[in-house]
Amino acid sequence: MAAEAKVDPMHQFTIEPLFGSGHWEVAGYNIAFTNSALWMAISAVALWIFVAGGMKRQLVPGRWQMAVETFTGFIDDLLAANVGKAGKKYVPYIFSLFMFILFANMLGLLPLGVVGLHAFTFTSHFTVTGILAIISFAIVLIVGFWRHGLHFFSLFVPHGTPIWLLWLIPVIELISFMVRPFSLGLRLFVAMMAGHVLLEVLSSFVIDSSNAGAGWGVFIGIPSFILMVAICALEVLVAGIQAYVFALLTSLYINDAENLH
């Protein structure tokens, strides 16, 4: 009897070149168009369509316009609460960041395919979430030094620090500050990868138990299927929460640069 195919829960994260682009090179660098790049483009286009459809500015807004205005107001309130009046100018960036991550997370959960490929959650790769975190971190540095100059370094010396701790506290604060982009990107990456791996493992339980017979299907397959459905619902919630957490932490970091005391 032929060996049964085993489900590899990590295969879903494999980045593969598309349209024969695996050998595309420029100056010795591979520039293959991958499934990850495809779903980034899909997320960006979906976000553009969503925003464009809500910019009609009708006197009596429709549901689409209301949805866009609701998300925009949500981000505006988030920045107002964490940054203050100065946060108004960051609304376009934080809104784009939040919605891009949200669309990416949600599209990665769809049981659909594009040109024969299954949905791909590119936020489950640290290279992507890390770049998003580095961009946000770079904005904090640029704003901080532009507004405060060298006084920005006072961020590493909290108000009220005892003189006898001035040799230690700045070092700790600097390390904590430099770890921010790593922790910001890692949080999103781990949350999305863990959820998808768990769903893949549970789906293998359902398939294997159904192949093993009716008895195994009842005692293992059905509970696994119910749990998988529940985790799918949880994954939708996590997709939104992680986009919110990324936007929230970015706004808090911007507050450090804008409102340095």
CSV table of C-alpha atoms in Angstrom, one decimal:
chain,number,residue,atom,x,y,z
A,1,MET,CA,0.0,0.0,0.0
A,2,ALA,CA,1.4,3.4,-0.9
A,3,ALA,CA,2.4,5.6,1.9
A,4,GLU,CA,-0.2,8.2,2.8
A,5,ALA,CA,0.8,11.8,2.1
A,6,LYS,CA,1.6,13.7,5.3
A,7,VAL,CA,0.4,17.3,5.9
A,8,ASP,CA,3.3,19.7,6.4
A,9,PRO,CA,2.0,22.6,8.4
A,10,MET,CA,5.0,24.8,7.4
A,11,HIS,CA,4.5,24.3,3.6
A,12,GLN,CA,1.9,27.1,3.6
A,13,PHE,CA,4.6,29.6,4.4
A,14,THR,CA,6.9,28.6,1.5
A,15,ILE,CA,7.7,31.6,-0.8
A,16,GLU,CA,7.6,30.5,-4.4
A,17,PRO,CA,8.4,32.3,-7.7
A,18,LEU,CA,5.5,32.8,-10.1
A,19,PHE,CA,5.1,33.1,-13.9
A,20,GLY,CA,8.5,31.6,-14.5
A,21,SER,CA,10.2,34.5,-12.7
A,22,GLY,CA,12.5,32.2,-10.7
A,23,HIS,CA,15.5,33.1,-12.9
A,24,TRP,CA,14.9,36.9,-13.2
A,25,GLU,CA,18.0,38.7,-12.2
A,26,VAL,CA,19.2,42.3,-12.1
A,27,ALA,CA,22.9,43.0,-11.3
A,28,GLY,CA,23.2,39.5,-9.9
A,29,TYR,CA,20.1,39.8,-7.6
A,30,ASN,CA,17.1,37.6,-8.0
A,31,ILE,CA,14.0,39.7,-8.5
A,32,ALA,CA,11.5,36.9,-8.9
A,33,PHE,CA,7.8,37.8,-8.5
A,34,THR,CA,6.7,35.5,-5.7
A,35,ASN,CA,3.4,34.5,-4.1
A,36,SER,CA,4.2,36.8,-1.3
A,37,ALA,CA,4.6,39.8,-3.6
A,38,LEU,CA,1.4,38.8,-5.4
A,39,TRP,CA,-0.6,38.9,-2.2
A,40,MET,CA,1.0,42.2,-1.1
A,41,ALA,CA,-0.2,43.6,-4.4
A,42,ILE,CA,-3.6,42.2,-4.0
A,43,SER,CA,-3.8,43.7,-0.5
A,44,ALA,CA,-2.6,47.1,-1.7
A,45,VAL,CA,-5.1,47.1,-4.6
A,46,ALA,CA,-8.0,46.0,-2.3
A,47,LEU,CA,-7.1,48.8,0.1
A,48,TRP,CA,-7.0,51.3,-2.7
A,49,ILE,CA,-10.4,50.2,-4.0
A,50,PHE,CA,-11.8,50.3,-0.5
A,51,VAL,CA,-10.6,53.9,0.1
A,52,ALA,CA,-11.4,55.1,-3.4
A,53,GLY,CA,-15.0,53.8,-3.0
A,54,GLY,CA,-15.5,55.7,0.2
A,55,MET,CA,-14.3,59.1,-1.0
A,56,LYS,CA,-17.5,60.1,-2.8
A,57,ARG,CA,-18.2,62.7,0.0
A,58,GLN,CA,-22.0,62.4,-0.4
A,59,LEU,CA,-24.1,64.6,1.8
A,60,VAL,CA,-25.9,61.4,2.9
A,61,PRO,CA,-23.1,58.9,3.1
A,62,GLY,CA,-23.7,55.3,1.9
A,63,ARG,CA,-22.5,52.2,3.7
A,64,TRP,CA,-19.2,52.1,1.9
A,65,GLN,CA,-18.4,55.8,2.7
A,66,MET,CA,-19.5,55.2,6.3
A,67,ALA,CA,-17.1,52.2,6.6
A,68,VAL,CA,-14.2,54.3,5.3
A,69,GLU,CA,-15.0,57.2,7.6
A,70,THR,CA,-15.5,54.9,10.5
A,71,PHE,CA,-12.0,53.5,10.1
A,72,THR,CA,-10.5,56.9,9.5
A,73,GLY,CA,-12.2,58.3,12.6
A,74,PHE,CA,-11.0,55.3,14.6
A,75,ILE,CA,-7.4,56.0,13.7
A,76,ASP,CA,-7.9,59.8,14.2
A,77,ASP,CA,-9.2,59.1,17.8
A,78,LEU,CA,-6.3,56.7,18.4
A,79,LEU,CA,-3.7,59.3,17.5
A,80,ALA,CA,-5.5,62.0,19.4
A,81,ALA,CA,-5.5,59.9,22.5
A,82,ASN,CA,-1.9,58.9,22.3
A,83,VAL,CA,-0.1,61.8,20.5
A,84,GLY,CA,-2.5,64.7,20.9
A,85,LYS,CA,-3.1,67.4,18.3
A,86,ALA,CA,0.2,66.7,16.7
A,87,GLY,CA,-1.1,63.3,15.8
A,88,LYS,CA,-3.4,64.6,13.1
A,89,LYS,CA,-0.7,64.7,10.5
A,90,TYR,CA,0.1,61.0,11.0
A,91,VAL,CA,-3.5,59.8,10.3
A,92,PRO,CA,-2.8,58.9,6.6
A,93,TYR,CA,0.3,56.8,7.5
A,94,ILE,CA,-1.2,55.0,10.5
A,95,PHE,CA,-4.5,54.5,8.6
A,96,SER,CA,-2.6,53.0,5.7
A,97,LEU,CA,-0.5,50.8,8.0
A,98,PHE,CA,-3.4,49.6,10.0
A,99,MET,CA,-5.6,48.8,7.0
A,100,PHE,CA,-2.8,47.2,5.0
A,101,ILE,CA,-2.1,44.8,7.8
A,102,LEU,CA,-5.8,44.2,8.4
A,103,PHE,CA,-6.4,43.4,4.7
A,104,ALA,CA,-3.3,41.2,4.6
A,105,ASN,CA,-4.4,39.2,7.6
A,106,MET,CA,-8.0,38.8,6.5
A,107,LEU,CA,-7.2,37.9,2.9
A,108,GLY,CA,-4.8,35.2,4.1
A,109,LEU,CA,-7.7,33.5,5.8
A,110,LEU,CA,-9.8,33.2,2.7
A,111,PRO,CA,-10.3,29.7,1.4
A,112,LEU,CA,-9.8,31.0,-2.1
A,113,GLY,CA,-7.1,31.1,-4.7
A,114,VAL,CA,-5.8,33.5,-7.4
A,115,VAL,CA,-4.5,32.0,-10.7
A,116,GLY,CA,-4.6,28.6,-9.1
A,117,LEU,CA,-2.8,29.5,-5.9
A,118,HIS,CA,-4.1,29.4,-2.4
A,119,ALA,CA,-4.3,32.5,-0.3
A,120,PHE,CA,-0.9,33.5,1.3
A,121,THR,CA,-0.5,35.4,4.5
A,122,PHE,CA,2.6,37.4,4.0
A,123,THR,CA,2.4,38.9,7.5
A,124,SER,CA,3.4,35.5,8.7
A,125,HIS,CA,7.0,36.3,7.5
A,126,PHE,CA,9.3,38.3,9.7
A,127,THR,CA,10.9,39.9,6.7
A,128,VAL,CA,7.6,41.6,5.9
A,129,THR,CA,6.6,42.6,9.4
A,130,GLY,CA,10.2,43.6,10.2
A,131,ILE,CA,10.3,46.0,7.3
A,132,LEU,CA,7.0,47.6,8.4
A,133,ALA,CA,8.4,48.0,11.9
A,134,ILE,CA,11.6,49.5,10.6
A,135,ILE,CA,9.7,52.0,8.5
A,136,SER,CA,7.7,53.1,11.6
A,137,PHE,CA,10.9,53.2,13.7
A,138,ALA,CA,12.6,55.3,11.0
A,139,ILE,CA,9.8,57.8,11.1
A,140,VAL,CA,10.2,58.1,14.9
A,141,LEU,CA,13.9,58.8,14.6
A,142,ILE,CA,13.4,61.3,11.8
A,143,VAL,CA,10.7,63.2,13.6
A,144,GLY,CA,12.5,63.0,16.9
A,145,PHE,CA,15.8,64.5,15.6
A,146,TRP,CA,14.0,67.0,13.3
A,147,ARG,CA,11.9,68.4,16.1
A,148,HIS,CA,14.3,68.2,19.0
A,149,GLY,CA,17.8,67.8,17.6
A,150,LEU,CA,20.3,66.3,20.0
A,151,HIS,CA,17.8,66.9,22.8
A,152,PHE,CA,16.1,63.7,21.5
A,153,PHE,CA,18.8,61.7,23.4
A,154,SER,CA,17.1,62.9,26.6
A,155,LEU,CA,14.5,60.3,25.9
A,156,PHE,CA,17.0,57.8,27.3
A,157,VAL,CA,17.2,59.7,30.6
A,158,PRO,CA,13.7,59.5,32.2
A,159,HIS,CA,12.7,62.5,34.3
A,160,GLY,CA,13.6,62.1,38.0
A,161,THR,CA,16.5,59.6,37.3
A,162,PRO,CA,18.9,59.7,40.3
A,163,ILE,CA,22.4,60.9,39.5
A,164,TRP,CA,24.0,57.8,40.8
A,165,LEU,CA,22.0,55.7,38.2
A,166,LEU,CA,22.9,57.9,35.2
A,167,TRP,CA,25.5,55.4,34.2
A,168,LEU,CA,23.0,52.5,34.0
A,169,ILE,CA,19.5,53.8,33.1
A,170,PRO,CA,20.5,55.4,29.7
A,171,VAL,CA,22.0,52.1,28.6
A,172,ILE,CA,18.9,50.2,29.6
A,173,GLU,CA,16.6,52.7,27.9
A,174,LEU,CA,18.7,52.7,24.7
A,175,ILE,CA,18.6,48.9,24.5
A,176,SER,CA,14.8,49.0,25.1
A,177,PHE,CA,14.5,51.6,22.4
A,178,MET,CA,16.5,49.7,19.9
A,179,VAL,CA,14.5,46.5,20.5
A,180,ARG,CA,11.3,48.2,19.6
A,181,PRO,CA,11.2,47.5,15.9
A,182,PHE,CA,12.2,43.9,16.6
A,183,SER,CA,9.4,43.3,19.1
A,184,LEU,CA,6.9,45.2,16.9
A,185,GLY,CA,7.5,43.0,13.9
A,186,LEU,CA,8.0,39.8,15.9
A,187,ARG,CA,4.6,40.1,17.6
A,188,LEU,CA,2.6,40.2,14.4
A,189,PHE,CA,4.7,37.6,12.7
A,190,VAL,CA,4.4,35.1,15.6
A,191,ALA,CA,0.6,35.6,16.0
A,192,MET,CA,-0.2,35.0,12.4
A,193,MET,CA,2.2,32.1,11.9
A,194,ALA,CA,1.0,30.3,15.1
A,195,GLY,CA,-2.6,30.5,14.2
A,196,HIS,CA,-2.1,29.2,10.6
A,197,VAL,CA,0.1,26.3,11.9
A,198,LEU,CA,-2.6,25.3,14.4
A,199,LEU,CA,-5.3,25.4,11.7
A,200,GLU,CA,-3.2,23.2,9.4
A,201,VAL,CA,-2.5,20.7,12.2
A,202,LEU,CA,-6.2,20.4,13.1
A,203,SER,CA,-7.2,20.1,9.4
A,204,SER,CA,-4.8,17.1,9.1
A,205,PHE,CA,-6.5,15.5,12.1
A,206,VAL,CA,-9.9,15.9,10.4
A,207,ILE,CA,-8.6,14.4,7.1
A,208,ASP,CA,-6.6,11.5,8.7
A,209,SER,CA,-9.5,10.5,11.0
A,210,SER,CA,-12.0,10.5,8.2
A,211,ASN,CA,-9.7,8.3,6.2
A,212,ALA,CA,-9.2,6.0,9.1
A,213,GLY,CA,-12.9,5.1,9.4
A,214,ALA,CA,-16.2,6.1,10.9
A,215,GLY,CA,-15.1,5.5,14.5
A,216,TRP,CA,-12.1,7.7,14.3
A,217,GLY,CA,-14.1,10.3,12.4
A,218,VAL,CA,-16.6,10.6,15.2
A,219,PHE,CA,-14.2,10.6,18.2
A,220,ILE,CA,-11.4,12.7,16.6
A,221,GLY,CA,-12.6,14.2,13.3
A,222,ILE,CA,-15.7,15.9,14.5
A,223,PRO,CA,-14.2,17.5,17.6
A,224,SER,CA,-11.2,18.6,15.6
A,225,PHE,CA,-13.5,20.1,13.0
A,226,ILE,CA,-15.5,22.0,15.6
A,227,LEU,CA,-12.3,23.2,17.2
A,228,MET,CA,-10.9,24.3,13.8
A,229,VAL,CA,-14.1,26.3,13.1
A,230,ALA,CA,-13.8,28.0,16.5
A,231,ILE,CA,-10.1,28.8,15.9
A,232,CYS,CA,-11.0,30.2,12.4
A,233,ALA,CA,-13.3,32.6,14.2
A,234,LEU,CA,-10.5,33.4,16.7
A,235,GLU,CA,-8.1,34.0,13.8
A,236,VAL,CA,-10.4,36.6,12.4
A,237,LEU,CA,-10.4,38.3,15.7
A,238,VAL,CA,-6.6,38.0,16.1
A,239,ALA,CA,-6.2,39.5,12.5
A,240,GLY,CA,-8.0,42.6,13.6
A,241,ILE,CA,-6.3,42.8,17.0
A,242,GLN,CA,-2.8,42.4,15.7
A,243,ALA,CA,-3.4,45.2,13.1
A,244,TYR,CA,-4.7,47.4,15.9
A,245,VAL,CA,-1.8,46.6,18.2
A,246,PHE,CA,0.7,47.4,15.5
A,247,ALA,CA,-1.0,50.8,14.9
A,248,LEU,CA,-1.3,51.5,18.6
A,249,LEU,CA,2.4,50.8,19.4
A,250,THR,CA,3.5,52.8,16.4
A,251,SER,CA,1.4,55.8,17.7
A,252,LEU,CA,3.0,55.4,21.1
A,253,TYR,CA,6.4,55.5,19.6
A,254,ILE,CA,5.5,58.6,17.6
A,255,ASN,CA,4.3,60.2,20.8
A,256,ASP,CA,7.8,59.8,22.3
A,257,ALA,CA,9.2,61.7,19.3
A,258,GLU,CA,6.6,64.4,19.2
A,259,ASN,CA,6.1,65.1,22.9
A,260,LEU,CA,9.6,64.8,24.3
A,261,HIS,CA,9.9,66.5,27.7
